[in-house]
């Protein structure tokens, strides 16, 4: 496969952009090689600047549930662009998108739009702290909630619950209010509530997608909810990824546990930069300008982005049954991968939720971050490379989730499974 143009473009980019990318995972560090530079997308596929075509299982890391260049989203965006790119004043578009989300989520009476998932989570946490008058928060190892300071934490040494910064530039003082618990392990959450009487909220990806795909046990989520109620803390579901991906009502709709706040992003912008956080009126009322908790954004609720979001959600709401079809395809892909892996004595752990899929090169079931880290990342890197060469674009890390969009056809999946067989033959 000829990729010289991408290689040259990457070298040029590296001179002016740190690492040549604007978000680190794009750099292919964990699989080696150079990232491909994209010229355009079309339906289920990406076309790189060397003219190679790939079936895209990344979909801009989740947003593009209708694939690339969807006609109705494109039309809505073009219409909005002609009226002006940004006003910094309210439009009816924001209310329209807000109503759609509030209608679908019982836990969401009111919602505020921001421009990224990071911003949504950061603001939701500030709101939870403002509402409860408490400082500490609980997050789970392996869950990702964007790159704001207090969320860039890792486990400290030994049995301490309080996190330490996972990145230079984050003062330890900023993370000392972040307690770390273990995914799918209720005892670790109980311990947090024993260690601190000052917990404002517990934030969790109810279907974790940022350590590979690891759904939380429903019982575990119920127990977290009980603990939160008992101790007067809020429960935040981070549905930036799973919202409108796992089902029409996200992970919340699948697990039957009602959170106090939900954060959104990715799909709700239809490919444009949109994030949002919402919850019960009583909590949301605390936000400025009505309440004392400050939050703002020059481009928040941007009309072009709102238009893309509305077009995307309207299409979803009118085709609710599409999730069954997406899940069927995701299952077909995962079962296919598992079967061909087994032909070569490779153990593959797979999972599917709606249009989300994940696979680990791991001999044991994966329930938390520690389990995920035991996966064979070297084998994954070889697999990724082999699939890329054959025209299948998967996330360039073992610890990411894959996505099916409505433009991916059964034939794409069948071809991906055959390609996987060829790759396994080559790498084992
Ligand atoms: C992607 C993601 C974020 C961050 O969103 P950005 O738009 O990248 O800032 C936060 N939480 C979860 C669960 C995500 O998947």
XYZ file of C-alpha atoms and ligand atoms in Angstrom:
443
model
C 0.000 0.000 0.000
C 1.403 3.357 -1.044
C 1.300 5.866 1.828
C 4.171 8.204 0.990
C 1.939 11.282 0.831
C 0.711 10.598 4.363
C 4.278 10.089 5.572
C 5.360 13.392 4.004
C 2.321 15.207 5.381
C 3.044 13.848 8.864
C 6.636 15.068 8.723
C 5.477 18.524 7.636
C 2.844 18.599 10.380
C 5.382 17.639 13.049
C 7.336 20.810 12.341
C 4.466 23.068 13.340
C 2.128 20.923 15.461
C 3.446 18.978 18.489
C 3.615 15.329 17.459
C 1.942 16.301 14.181
C -1.568 15.914 15.628
C -4.175 17.934 17.528
C -5.240 15.038 19.734
C -2.653 12.482 20.872
C -4.389 9.193 20.022
C -4.354 10.162 16.344
C -0.570 9.787 16.257
C -0.619 5.947 16.072
C 1.909 5.826 18.945
C 0.522 2.625 20.419
C 0.447 0.718 17.141
C 3.531 2.191 15.459
C 3.758 3.503 11.915
C 2.502 6.891 10.775
C -1.086 8.070 10.813
C -2.883 8.271 7.512
C -3.928 11.748 6.447
C -7.507 12.005 5.300
C -8.595 13.636 2.103
C -12.296 12.967 2.433
C -14.978 10.671 3.746
C -17.755 9.053 1.801
C -20.514 6.961 3.392
C -18.894 4.119 5.314
C -15.431 4.934 4.007
C -12.430 7.186 4.400
C -10.131 8.108 1.524
C -6.567 9.121 2.372
C -4.332 11.574 0.542
C -2.633 8.700 -1.309
C -5.996 7.600 -2.679
C -6.383 4.509 -0.449
C -9.875 3.676 0.694
C -10.781 2.273 4.117
C -13.959 1.079 5.775
C -14.139 3.413 8.757
C -14.852 1.793 12.132
C -13.707 4.915 14.039
C -16.184 7.475 12.707
C -14.370 10.439 14.167
C -14.319 8.528 17.496
C -18.081 8.183 17.615
C -20.029 11.174 16.270
C -20.733 9.957 12.736
C -23.556 7.478 13.293
C -24.767 8.112 9.728
C -21.294 7.824 8.241
C -19.569 10.509 6.211
C -21.329 13.196 4.177
C -24.838 12.215 5.224
C -27.160 14.134 2.923
C -29.650 15.426 5.508
C -26.945 16.638 7.904
C -25.033 18.216 5.039
C -28.165 20.019 3.870
C -28.945 21.345 7.352
C -25.394 22.625 7.787
C -25.350 24.355 4.396
C -28.661 26.043 5.156
C -27.356 27.294 8.514
C -24.047 28.512 7.092
C -25.854 30.791 4.670
C -27.553 32.566 7.562
C -24.368 33.294 9.480
C -21.758 31.289 11.325
C -22.184 32.598 14.849
C -24.150 35.279 16.662
C -23.300 35.035 20.343
C -27.023 35.553 20.906
C -29.768 32.978 21.336
C -31.422 31.178 18.416
C -34.462 28.888 18.367
C -32.177 26.093 17.186
C -30.767 25.643 20.682
C -34.235 25.234 22.180
C -35.157 22.749 19.469
C -32.156 20.512 20.126
C -32.619 20.887 23.898
C -36.275 19.808 23.635
C -35.349 16.694 21.694
C -32.863 15.548 24.326
C -35.094 16.487 27.280
C -37.977 14.528 25.707
C -35.892 11.377 25.476
C -34.158 11.417 28.861
C -36.333 11.265 31.944
C -33.445 12.527 34.069
C -33.008 15.620 31.915
C -35.423 18.524 32.498
C -32.973 21.116 31.274
C -29.763 21.064 29.312
C -26.968 23.461 28.467
C -24.828 23.267 25.340
C -21.071 23.672 25.227
C -18.498 22.935 22.527
C -16.862 19.670 23.639
C -17.279 16.673 25.879
C -14.435 17.913 28.063
C -16.289 21.148 28.692
C -19.552 19.314 29.364
C -18.031 17.133 32.073
C -15.981 19.925 33.608
C -19.119 22.066 33.880
C -21.313 19.240 35.192
C -18.806 18.601 37.965
C -18.661 22.270 38.886
C -22.444 22.270 39.022
C -22.508 19.169 41.249
C -20.003 20.812 43.569
C -21.936 24.072 43.597
C -25.238 22.320 44.206
C -23.996 20.112 47.046
C -21.520 22.585 48.505
C -18.924 19.795 48.580
C -15.508 19.475 46.965
C -14.639 15.806 46.453
C -15.565 13.737 43.422
C -15.289 10.005 42.696
C -14.143 8.724 39.323
C -13.212 5.265 38.081
C -9.859 3.989 36.888
C -9.892 3.696 33.105
C -12.885 5.963 32.565
C -12.120 9.047 30.515
C -14.017 12.270 31.004
C -12.006 14.700 28.903
C -8.785 16.457 29.755
C -9.737 18.965 32.452
C -7.292 19.185 35.359
C -9.164 17.446 38.149
C -9.972 14.479 35.927
C -6.426 13.749 34.800
C -5.728 11.454 37.717
C -4.245 8.042 38.252
C -4.111 5.763 41.223
C -1.525 6.724 43.769
C 0.664 4.102 45.408
C -0.779 1.443 47.681
C -4.320 1.555 48.946
C -4.895 5.286 48.856
C -8.182 6.400 47.373
C -7.089 9.914 46.438
C -5.669 10.260 42.958
C -2.417 11.818 41.848
C -2.035 13.812 38.615
C -1.532 11.656 35.521
C 0.012 14.548 33.616
C 2.675 17.122 34.405
C 1.073 20.541 34.535
C -1.714 19.373 36.809
C -0.982 20.533 40.378
C -1.443 17.778 42.971
C -3.615 20.304 44.797
C -6.106 20.104 41.914
C -6.448 16.331 42.041
C -6.508 15.875 45.787
C -10.298 16.190 45.620
C -10.587 13.368 43.090
C -11.068 9.926 44.602
C -10.437 6.885 42.456
C -12.534 3.753 42.509
C -12.405 0.502 40.583
C -14.905 -0.176 37.794
C -17.445 -2.902 38.596
C -16.189 -3.081 42.200
C -18.721 -1.614 44.618
C -16.446 -2.079 47.636
C -14.040 0.462 46.194
C -16.891 2.973 45.937
C -17.989 2.265 49.495
C -14.419 2.912 50.576
C -14.487 6.332 48.910
C -17.585 7.241 50.899
C -15.831 6.037 54.063
C -12.702 8.024 53.282
C -14.543 11.258 52.547
C -17.661 12.892 53.936
C -17.322 15.619 51.357
C -18.309 13.839 48.112
C -20.229 16.028 45.664
C -20.663 13.430 42.936
C -19.711 10.106 41.457
C -18.995 10.285 37.738
C -18.988 7.171 35.594
C -19.213 6.035 32.002
C -22.138 3.604 32.469
C -20.775 1.821 29.425
C -17.064 2.466 29.549
C -15.658 3.092 26.097
C -12.296 4.596 26.851
C -10.470 1.545 28.214
C -11.822 -0.566 25.421
C -15.521 -1.372 25.690
C -16.455 -2.482 29.222
C -20.108 -2.170 30.226
C -20.810 -1.695 33.917
C -22.849 -4.396 35.644
C -26.373 -3.125 36.193
C -26.312 -4.216 39.836
C -23.104 -2.217 40.313
C -24.751 0.929 38.918
C -27.791 0.432 41.131
C -25.591 0.152 44.191
C -23.705 3.304 43.233
C -27.023 5.098 42.925
C -28.004 3.868 46.402
C -24.709 5.027 47.881
C -25.115 8.443 46.263
C -28.644 8.798 47.619
C -27.604 7.681 51.074
C -24.757 10.193 51.224
C -26.416 13.077 49.389
C -24.013 12.958 46.433
C -25.070 13.349 42.799
C -24.623 10.595 40.238
C -23.316 11.753 36.863
C -23.509 9.477 33.836
C -20.940 10.510 31.269
C -22.705 9.615 28.036
C -20.477 11.674 25.760
C -19.694 8.467 23.899
C -22.602 6.143 24.714
C -25.333 8.765 24.236
C -27.272 7.937 21.044
C -24.723 5.169 20.421
C -25.671 2.431 22.864
C -29.381 3.020 22.220
C -31.790 5.858 21.495
C -31.669 6.681 25.205
C -27.991 5.923 25.547
C -26.656 3.731 28.316
C -29.179 5.296 30.695
C -31.978 3.732 28.656
C -30.371 0.296 28.885
C -29.464 0.133 32.549
C -32.620 1.449 34.209
C -30.753 3.598 36.719
C -31.621 7.280 36.829
C -28.632 9.595 37.193
C -28.829 13.170 38.503
C -26.831 14.648 35.641
C -25.929 13.376 32.180
C -23.178 14.662 29.922
C -23.378 14.408 26.151
C -21.140 15.065 23.150
C -20.069 13.273 19.988
C -23.331 12.109 18.251
C -25.394 15.099 19.437
C -23.246 17.358 17.224
C -23.578 15.164 14.135
C -19.852 15.714 13.476
C -19.688 19.342 14.621
C -18.167 20.373 17.978
C -21.014 20.082 20.496
C -21.173 18.955 24.106
C -23.962 19.287 26.630
C -24.903 18.538 30.205
C -28.369 18.238 31.635
C -30.350 17.123 34.630
C -33.205 17.914 36.950
C -34.463 21.471 36.997
C -33.616 21.898 40.661
C -29.937 21.194 39.924
C -29.711 22.964 36.557
C -31.314 26.074 38.086
C -28.100 26.614 40.009
C -26.314 27.592 36.787
C -25.662 31.196 35.877
C -27.425 33.447 34.947
C -30.283 32.215 37.189
C -28.055 30.597 39.778
C -24.636 31.231 41.279
C -22.601 28.486 39.502
C -20.688 30.181 36.704
C -20.454 28.635 33.245
C -20.194 30.259 29.794
C -18.990 29.900 26.188
C -18.585 32.278 23.230
C -19.448 29.594 20.682
C -21.790 27.533 22.888
C -24.956 26.556 21.038
C -23.386 27.596 17.742
C -26.125 27.680 15.071
C -24.255 25.586 12.502
C -23.383 22.958 15.100
C -26.940 22.965 16.474
C -28.294 22.465 12.955
C -26.062 19.430 12.434
C -27.172 18.077 15.811
C -30.865 18.596 15.102
C -30.629 16.932 11.689
C -28.769 14.027 13.222
C -31.173 13.504 16.139
C -34.273 13.915 13.958
C -33.014 11.187 11.712
C -32.268 8.971 14.703
C -35.657 9.560 16.316
C -37.436 8.782 13.040
C -35.453 5.557 12.652
C -35.343 4.217 16.170
C -35.221 0.653 14.874
C -31.836 1.399 13.341
C -30.162 0.489 16.649
C -31.223 -3.133 16.243
C -29.651 -3.263 12.834
C -26.474 -1.549 14.037
C -26.227 -3.978 16.933
C -26.773 -6.936 14.656
C -23.874 -5.788 12.488
C -21.677 -5.123 15.514
C -22.428 -8.635 16.776
C -21.719 -10.115 13.386
C -18.330 -8.397 13.298
C -17.384 -9.403 16.833
C -18.526 -13.007 16.497
C -16.709 -13.211 13.176
C -13.485 -11.870 14.684
C -13.791 -14.227 17.618
C -14.300 -17.221 15.393
C -11.344 -16.540 13.115
C -9.143 -15.683 16.124
C -10.025 -19.056 17.652
C -8.995 -20.768 14.414
C -5.500 -19.522 15.230
C -5.717 -20.254 18.975
C -5.986 -16.574 19.800
C -8.267 -15.681 22.685
C -10.453 -12.673 21.990
C -12.840 -11.056 24.488
C -15.596 -9.159 22.725
C -18.583 -7.048 23.682
C -21.296 -5.059 21.932
C -23.765 -2.391 23.040
C -25.892 -0.973 20.236
C -23.561 0.488 17.630
C -20.522 0.169 19.931
C -18.164 -2.790 19.823
C -14.905 -3.731 21.493
C -12.398 -6.563 21.482
C -9.459 -7.385 23.701
C -6.631 -9.770 22.950
C -7.008 -11.268 26.389
C -7.470 -14.754 27.774
C -9.815 -13.668 30.540
C -13.001 -11.701 30.831
C -12.347 -7.946 31.092
C -14.304 -6.174 33.843
C -12.081 -3.251 34.788
C -8.995 -1.267 33.846
C -6.532 -3.713 35.460
C -8.014 -6.565 33.411
C -7.865 -4.447 30.255
C -4.189 -3.674 30.844
C -3.406 -7.405 30.748
C -4.368 -7.485 27.066
C -1.750 -8.245 24.427
C -1.102 -4.802 22.959
C 1.703 -6.085 20.707
C -0.667 -8.501 19.024
C -3.232 -5.721 18.733
C -0.660 -3.482 17.027
C 0.085 -6.185 14.449
C -3.609 -6.781 13.905
C -4.256 -3.071 13.445
C -1.460 -2.750 10.913
C -2.635 -5.775 8.949
C -6.217 -4.561 8.829
C -5.189 -1.051 7.809
C -3.150 -2.470 4.949
C -6.262 -4.328 3.773
C -8.464 -1.238 3.883
C -10.066 -1.406 7.346
C -9.622 1.561 9.638
C -9.854 0.612 13.335
C -9.010 2.745 16.361
C -5.243 2.773 16.749
C -5.232 1.523 20.348
C -6.356 -1.600 22.156
C -8.152 0.636 24.647
C -10.733 2.253 22.391
C -14.224 1.399 21.210
C -15.214 0.703 17.609
C -18.407 1.921 15.947
C -20.874 0.804 13.306
C -22.672 3.455 11.267
C -25.786 3.107 9.135
C -23.739 3.143 5.920
C -21.780 0.028 6.880
C -23.250 -2.904 4.991
C -23.121 -6.620 5.680
C -20.625 -6.997 2.836
C -18.211 -4.593 4.596
C -18.410 -6.758 7.713
C -17.922 -9.986 5.783
C -14.872 -8.529 4.080
C -13.486 -7.322 7.416
C -13.821 -10.834 8.854
C -12.039 -12.401 5.863
C -9.323 -9.784 6.156
C -8.965 -10.591 9.868
C -8.412 -14.247 8.970
C -5.644 -13.279 6.553
C -4.086 -11.014 9.171
C -4.112 -13.697 11.880
C -2.534 -16.125 9.434
C 0.231 -13.619 8.840
C 0.921 -12.602 12.446
C 0.753 -15.793 14.508
C -14.785 11.686 24.130
C -15.182 11.687 25.548
C -15.050 12.819 26.362
C -14.364 14.070 25.901
O -15.007 14.678 24.845
P -14.192 15.708 23.915
O -15.219 16.211 22.966
O -13.106 14.915 23.276
O -13.660 16.773 24.796
C -15.559 12.772 27.645
N -16.153 11.663 28.110
C -16.278 10.551 27.367
C -16.968 9.360 27.940
C -15.792 10.524 26.073
O -15.890 9.400 25.353
